[in-house]
Short mmCIF file of C-alpha atoms in Angstrom, two decimals:
data_model
loop_
_atom_site.label_atom_id
_atom_site.label_comp_id
_atom_site.label_asym_id
_atom_site.label_seq_id
_atom_site.Cartn_x
_atom_site.Cartn_y
_atom_site.Cartn_z
CA UNK A 366 -6.59 -11.58 -47.71
CA UNK A 367 -4.49 -11.07 -44.56
CA UNK A 368 -5.45 -13.07 -41.51
CA UNK A 369 -6.72 -10.68 -38.84
CA UNK A 370 -8.05 -10.80 -35.30
CA UNK A 371 -9.32 -7.52 -33.90
CA UNK A 372 -11.73 -5.90 -31.47
CA UNK A 373 -12.78 -2.67 -29.83
CA UNK A 374 -12.64 -1.81 -26.11
CA UNK A 375 -13.69 1.64 -24.96
CA UNK A 376 -14.86 0.90 -21.45
CA UNK A 377 -11.91 2.64 -19.84
CA UNK A 378 -11.51 5.15 -22.68
CA UNK A 379 -7.80 4.44 -22.42
CA UNK A 380 -7.79 1.51 -24.86
CA UNK A 381 -9.67 1.84 -28.10
CA UNK A 382 -8.56 -0.84 -30.56
CA UNK A 383 -6.55 -3.99 -30.40
CA UNK A 384 -5.74 -6.75 -32.80
CA UNK A 385 -3.36 -9.17 -34.42
CA UNK A 386 -2.53 -9.57 -38.08
CA UNK A 387 -0.43 -11.82 -40.28
CA UNK A 388 0.05 -9.61 -43.31
CA UNK A 389 0.17 -10.57 -46.94
CA UNK A 390 3.30 -9.58 -48.92
CA UNK A 391 3.56 -5.79 -49.42
CA UNK A 392 0.36 -5.19 -47.40
CA UNK A 393 0.14 -1.44 -46.74
CA UNK A 394 -1.71 0.78 -44.31
CA UNK A 395 -1.78 4.54 -44.79
CA UNK A 396 -0.87 7.24 -45.21
CA UNK A 397 -3.12 8.03 -42.29
CA UNK A 398 -3.17 9.73 -38.92
CA UNK A 399 -4.63 8.24 -35.74
CA UNK A 400 -6.64 10.00 -33.07
CA UNK A 401 -4.85 8.14 -30.28
CA UNK A 402 -1.51 6.45 -29.60
CA UNK A 403 -0.99 3.23 -31.57
CA UNK A 404 1.66 0.63 -30.72
CA UNK A 405 2.61 -2.29 -32.97
CA UNK A 406 4.84 -5.16 -31.88
CA UNK A 407 6.37 -7.23 -34.69
CA UNK A 408 6.22 -10.93 -33.84
CA UNK A 409 7.83 -12.19 -37.05
CA UNK A 410 8.87 -10.91 -40.46
CA UNK A 411 9.92 -7.41 -41.46
CA UNK A 412 8.46 -4.22 -42.85
CA UNK A 413 8.89 -0.52 -43.44
CA UNK A 414 7.52 2.38 -41.40
CA UNK A 415 7.35 5.89 -42.84
CA UNK A 416 6.39 8.41 -40.16
CA UNK A 417 6.62 12.12 -39.46
CA UNK A 418 9.20 13.25 -36.93
CA UNK A 419 8.90 16.15 -34.52
CA UNK A 420 9.49 18.65 -37.34
CA UNK A 421 6.88 17.06 -39.58
CA UNK A 422 9.47 15.52 -41.92
CA UNK A 423 8.96 11.91 -43.00
CA UNK A 424 11.54 9.36 -41.89
CA UNK A 425 11.88 5.73 -42.98
CA UNK A 426 12.47 2.89 -40.55
CA UNK A 427 13.12 -0.77 -41.31
CA UNK A 428 11.58 -2.86 -38.54
CA UNK A 429 12.05 -6.57 -37.86
CA UNK A 430 10.72 -9.19 -35.48
CA UNK A 431 11.31 -8.39 -31.83
CA UNK A 432 10.95 -4.68 -32.49
CA UNK A 433 7.91 -2.43 -32.67
CA UNK A 434 6.80 1.11 -33.34
CA UNK A 435 4.69 3.78 -31.69
CA UNK A 436 2.53 6.27 -33.59
CA UNK A 437 1.38 9.51 -31.99
CA UNK A 438 -2.04 11.19 -32.29
CA UNK A 439 -2.16 13.26 -35.47
CA UNK A 440 1.14 11.84 -36.80
CA UNK A 441 0.89 10.89 -40.48
CA UNK A 442 2.38 7.48 -41.17
CA UNK A 443 2.43 4.58 -43.61
CA UNK A 444 3.62 1.06 -42.89
CA UNK A 445 4.23 -1.68 -45.42
CA UNK A 446 4.94 -5.39 -45.00
CA UNK A 447 8.00 -6.80 -46.74
CA UNK A 448 7.42 -8.41 -50.15
CA UNK A 449 9.22 -11.64 -49.31
CA UNK A 450 9.09 -11.81 -45.51
CA UNK A 451 5.90 -9.96 -44.48
CA UNK A 452 5.45 -9.18 -40.86
CA UNK A 453 3.05 -10.52 -38.31
CA UNK A 454 2.19 -8.06 -35.57
CA UNK A 455 -0.11 -7.29 -32.67
CA UNK A 456 -1.33 -3.77 -31.92
CA UNK A 457 -3.03 -1.69 -29.28
CA UNK A 458 -4.52 1.78 -29.74
CA UNK A 459 -4.76 3.69 -26.48
CA UNK A 460 -4.85 7.05 -24.80
CA UNK A 461 -5.32 8.41 -21.32
CA UNK A 462 -4.49 10.99 -18.75
CA UNK A 463 -0.96 9.79 -17.95
CA UNK A 464 -0.09 8.01 -21.17
CA UNK A 465 2.33 10.64 -22.46
CA UNK A 466 4.26 10.48 -19.21
CA UNK A 467 4.47 6.67 -19.39
CA UNK A 468 5.70 6.77 -22.99
CA UNK A 469 8.28 9.41 -22.11
CA UNK A 470 9.57 7.09 -19.40
CA UNK A 471 9.77 4.29 -21.98
CA UNK A 472 11.92 6.54 -24.16
CA UNK A 473 9.49 7.12 -27.03
CA UNK A 474 9.11 10.31 -29.03
CA UNK A 475 8.19 11.25 -32.59
CA UNK A 476 11.92 11.31 -33.29
CA UNK A 477 12.40 7.92 -31.60
CA UNK A 478 9.32 5.83 -32.42
CA UNK A 479 11.01 2.42 -32.61
CA UNK A 480 10.67 -0.06 -29.78
CA UNK A 481 13.92 -1.77 -28.72
CA UNK A 482 13.74 -4.09 -25.73
CA UNK A 483 16.66 -4.81 -23.42
CA UNK A 484 14.71 -7.28 -21.31
CA UNK A 485 13.67 -10.40 -23.19
CA UNK A 486 11.58 -11.48 -20.22
CA UNK A 487 9.42 -8.35 -20.18
CA UNK A 488 9.29 -8.22 -23.96
CA UNK A 489 7.76 -11.70 -23.96
CA UNK A 490 5.30 -10.69 -21.24
CA UNK A 491 4.29 -7.63 -23.26
CA UNK A 492 3.79 -9.65 -26.44
CA UNK A 493 1.74 -12.27 -24.61
CA UNK A 494 -0.50 -9.62 -23.06
CA UNK A 495 -1.13 -8.09 -26.50
CA UNK A 496 -1.95 -11.46 -28.02
CA UNK A 497 -4.19 -12.38 -25.11
CA UNK A 498 -6.22 -9.19 -25.57
CA UNK A 499 -6.42 -9.64 -29.34
CA UNK A 500 -7.55 -13.25 -29.11
CA UNK A 501 -10.04 -12.88 -26.23
CA UNK A 502 -12.36 -10.06 -27.37
CA UNK A 503 -15.36 -11.68 -25.66
CA UNK A 504 -13.85 -11.57 -22.17
CA UNK A 505 -15.47 -9.12 -19.71
CA UNK A 506 -14.35 -5.53 -20.33
CA UNK A 507 -12.63 -5.00 -16.98
CA UNK A 508 -10.75 -8.25 -17.46
CA UNK A 509 -9.31 -6.88 -20.72
CA UNK A 510 -8.56 -3.53 -19.08
CA UNK A 511 -6.48 -5.38 -16.49
CA UNK A 512 -4.44 -7.06 -19.21
CA UNK A 513 -4.06 -3.72 -20.96
CA UNK A 514 -2.38 -2.26 -17.90
CA UNK A 515 -0.13 -5.31 -17.66
CA UNK A 516 0.85 -4.60 -21.28
CA UNK A 517 1.79 -1.01 -20.46
CA UNK A 518 3.76 -2.10 -17.41
CA UNK A 519 5.73 -4.66 -19.45
CA UNK A 520 6.27 -2.15 -22.26
CA UNK A 521 7.90 0.31 -19.88
CA UNK A 522 9.92 -2.31 -17.99
CA UNK A 523 11.25 -3.84 -21.19
CA UNK A 524 12.77 -0.68 -22.70
CA UNK A 525 16.39 0.37 -22.56
CA UNK A 526 15.53 3.83 -21.31
CA UNK A 527 13.28 2.81 -18.46
CA UNK A 528 13.60 5.55 -15.88
CA UNK A 529 11.19 4.79 -13.07
CA UNK A 530 12.00 8.07 -11.46
CA UNK A 531 10.96 8.23 -7.86
CA UNK A 532 11.69 11.82 -6.98
CA UNK A 533 10.26 13.83 -4.18
CA UNK A 534 9.41 16.76 -6.42
CA UNK A 535 6.49 18.76 -5.14
CA UNK A 536 5.14 19.12 -8.68
CA UNK A 537 4.60 15.35 -8.81
CA UNK A 538 2.70 15.52 -5.55
CA UNK A 539 0.50 18.34 -6.84
CA UNK A 540 -0.27 16.45 -10.04
CA UNK A 541 -1.36 13.37 -8.10
CA UNK A 542 -3.50 15.47 -5.77
CA UNK A 543 -5.12 17.23 -8.72
CA UNK A 544 -5.88 13.95 -10.48
CA UNK A 545 -7.37 12.49 -7.30
CA UNK A 546 -9.55 15.58 -6.93
CA UNK A 547 -10.81 15.28 -10.51
CA UNK A 548 -11.50 11.55 -10.14
CA UNK A 549 -13.59 12.17 -7.02
CA UNK A 550 -15.38 15.34 -8.13
CA UNK A 551 -15.77 15.28 -11.93
CA UNK A 552 -19.60 14.84 -11.76
CA UNK A 553 -19.91 18.16 -9.94
CA UNK A 554 -19.58 21.79 -10.96
CA UNK A 555 -15.85 22.18 -10.33
CA UNK A 556 -13.51 24.78 -11.77
CA UNK A 557 -9.77 24.88 -12.40
CA UNK A 558 -9.53 27.21 -9.40
CA UNK A 559 -11.12 24.46 -7.28
CA UNK A 560 -8.53 21.95 -8.48
CA UNK A 561 -5.68 24.38 -7.76
CA UNK A 562 -7.12 25.18 -4.35
CA UNK A 563 -7.23 21.52 -3.36
CA UNK A 564 -3.48 21.42 -4.01
CA UNK A 565 -2.77 24.72 -2.28
CA UNK A 566 -1.30 26.32 -5.42
CA UNK A 567 -2.43 28.98 -7.88
CA UNK A 568 -4.07 28.32 -11.23
CA UNK A 569 -1.07 29.51 -13.25
CA UNK A 570 1.36 27.10 -11.59
CA UNK A 571 -1.14 24.24 -11.90
CA UNK A 572 -1.38 24.92 -15.63
CA UNK A 573 2.41 24.90 -15.98
CA UNK A 574 3.02 21.59 -14.22
CA UNK A 575 0.08 19.92 -15.98
CA UNK A 576 1.40 20.91 -19.37
CA UNK A 577 4.91 19.71 -18.51
CA UNK A 578 3.78 16.38 -17.04
CA UNK A 579 0.70 15.40 -19.05
CA UNK A 580 0.80 17.55 -22.16
CA UNK A 581 -2.65 19.00 -21.49
CA UNK A 582 -4.01 22.02 -19.68
CA UNK A 583 -6.01 21.32 -16.51
CA UNK A 584 -9.18 22.25 -18.42
CA UNK A 585 -8.36 19.79 -21.23
CA UNK A 586 -7.55 17.15 -18.62
CA UNK A 587 -10.90 17.63 -16.89
CA UNK A 588 -12.86 17.53 -20.17
CA UNK A 589 -11.04 14.40 -21.41
CA UNK A 590 -11.64 12.67 -18.09
CA UNK A 591 -15.35 13.50 -18.16
CA UNK A 592 -15.67 12.34 -21.75
CA UNK A 593 -13.84 9.09 -20.98
CA UNK A 594 -16.36 8.39 -18.24
CA UNK A 595 -19.15 9.27 -20.65
CA UNK A 596 -17.95 6.61 -23.12
CA UNK A 597 -18.04 4.03 -20.33
CA UNK A 598 -21.66 4.90 -19.57
CA UNK A 599 -22.61 4.99 -23.25
CA UNK A 600 -21.14 1.54 -23.74
CA UNK A 601 -22.15 -0.15 -20.51
CA UNK A 602 -25.58 1.35 -19.71
CA UNK A 603 -28.85 2.31 -21.38
CA UNK A 604 -28.99 5.70 -19.71
CA UNK A 605 -30.25 8.56 -21.84
CA UNK A 606 -27.78 11.02 -23.34
CA UNK A 607 -29.08 13.71 -20.99
CA UNK A 608 -28.60 11.48 -17.92
CA UNK A 609 -25.07 10.55 -18.98
CA UNK A 610 -24.18 14.20 -19.56
CA UNK A 611 -25.51 15.07 -16.12
CA UNK A 612 -23.56 12.18 -14.57
CA UNK A 613 -20.25 13.52 -15.90
CA UNK A 614 -20.77 17.16 -14.97
CA UNK A 615 -22.82 18.52 -17.87
CA UNK A 616 -26.39 19.32 -16.77
CA UNK A 617 -26.97 20.97 -20.15
CA UNK A 618 -27.30 18.22 -22.79
CA UNK A 619 -26.36 20.55 -25.63
CA UNK A 620 -23.13 21.54 -23.91
CA UNK A 621 -22.36 17.88 -23.22
CA UNK A 622 -22.96 16.82 -26.83
CA UNK A 623 -20.82 19.67 -28.14
CA UNK A 624 -17.93 18.81 -25.79
CA UNK A 625 -18.20 15.11 -26.63
CA UNK A 626 -18.11 15.76 -30.37
CA UNK A 627 -15.07 18.01 -29.96
CA UNK A 628 -13.19 15.03 -28.48
CA UNK A 629 -14.51 12.08 -30.48
CA UNK A 630 -15.69 13.70 -33.70
CA UNK A 631 -19.23 12.31 -33.41
CA UNK A 632 -22.25 12.94 -31.21
CA UNK A 633 -22.79 10.75 -28.11
CA UNK A 634 -25.72 9.04 -29.84
CA UNK A 635 -23.69 8.22 -32.95
CA UNK A 636 -20.78 7.02 -30.81
CA UNK A 637 -23.11 4.67 -28.94
CA UNK A 638 -24.57 3.37 -32.21
CA UNK A 639 -21.08 2.73 -33.62
CA UNK A 640 -19.88 0.89 -30.51
CA UNK A 641 -22.76 -1.48 -29.95
#
């Protein structure tokens, strides 16, 4: 049996799974598709990744120690440890409102899923953060969330295509204003028109810049944010399902349960049972 350390962290709804594994020869996972982004960093050994590209065609990648690979939500993939020099890797499964933007900055895409670091210093920091998370599952949740963000920061800083673009584009300003508005008002009965109005722009333009920057419509963004907060309350409190729905902007429990299941595939009650 392979030696494995793993855990689950859904308090922030940005990081879902994490772990470390020293694989047995020819150990295989897949074919499968994930619901969220999944990053593996290969600490030692080698292996093979078979993953769909942007066109849905399967490509093969040979990956060795010091490299890694990113899998996208819904992307079918299989990865196999080498028969003679099986890999050891750490992984993090995550998602979030600005994740796509961060990964774009790091140079990832379905056509370019392989991690190549140009900074050894930040690569080591990233690896250490992943191992820390994997090997300290009993630490307080917000402590692990902090290390998760340090992982993302090191991941971006360590890549060859880091482009920490600091432009003065108005669209960036509008996106930040919209996100701030959602963060402060998601428990209330707000509409997309309200979000656009807070930015001083029309709904159509808000939809365009959201799609370009985040890969979601404003409505999808708002729903995902509310559901992420719902998972925090489900995990960290004993509030009733109705009270949690009301706390994240759904006074109707049926509407809340339906929206939650559309995102996570299970009812709020079943999600709570599975994550306790």
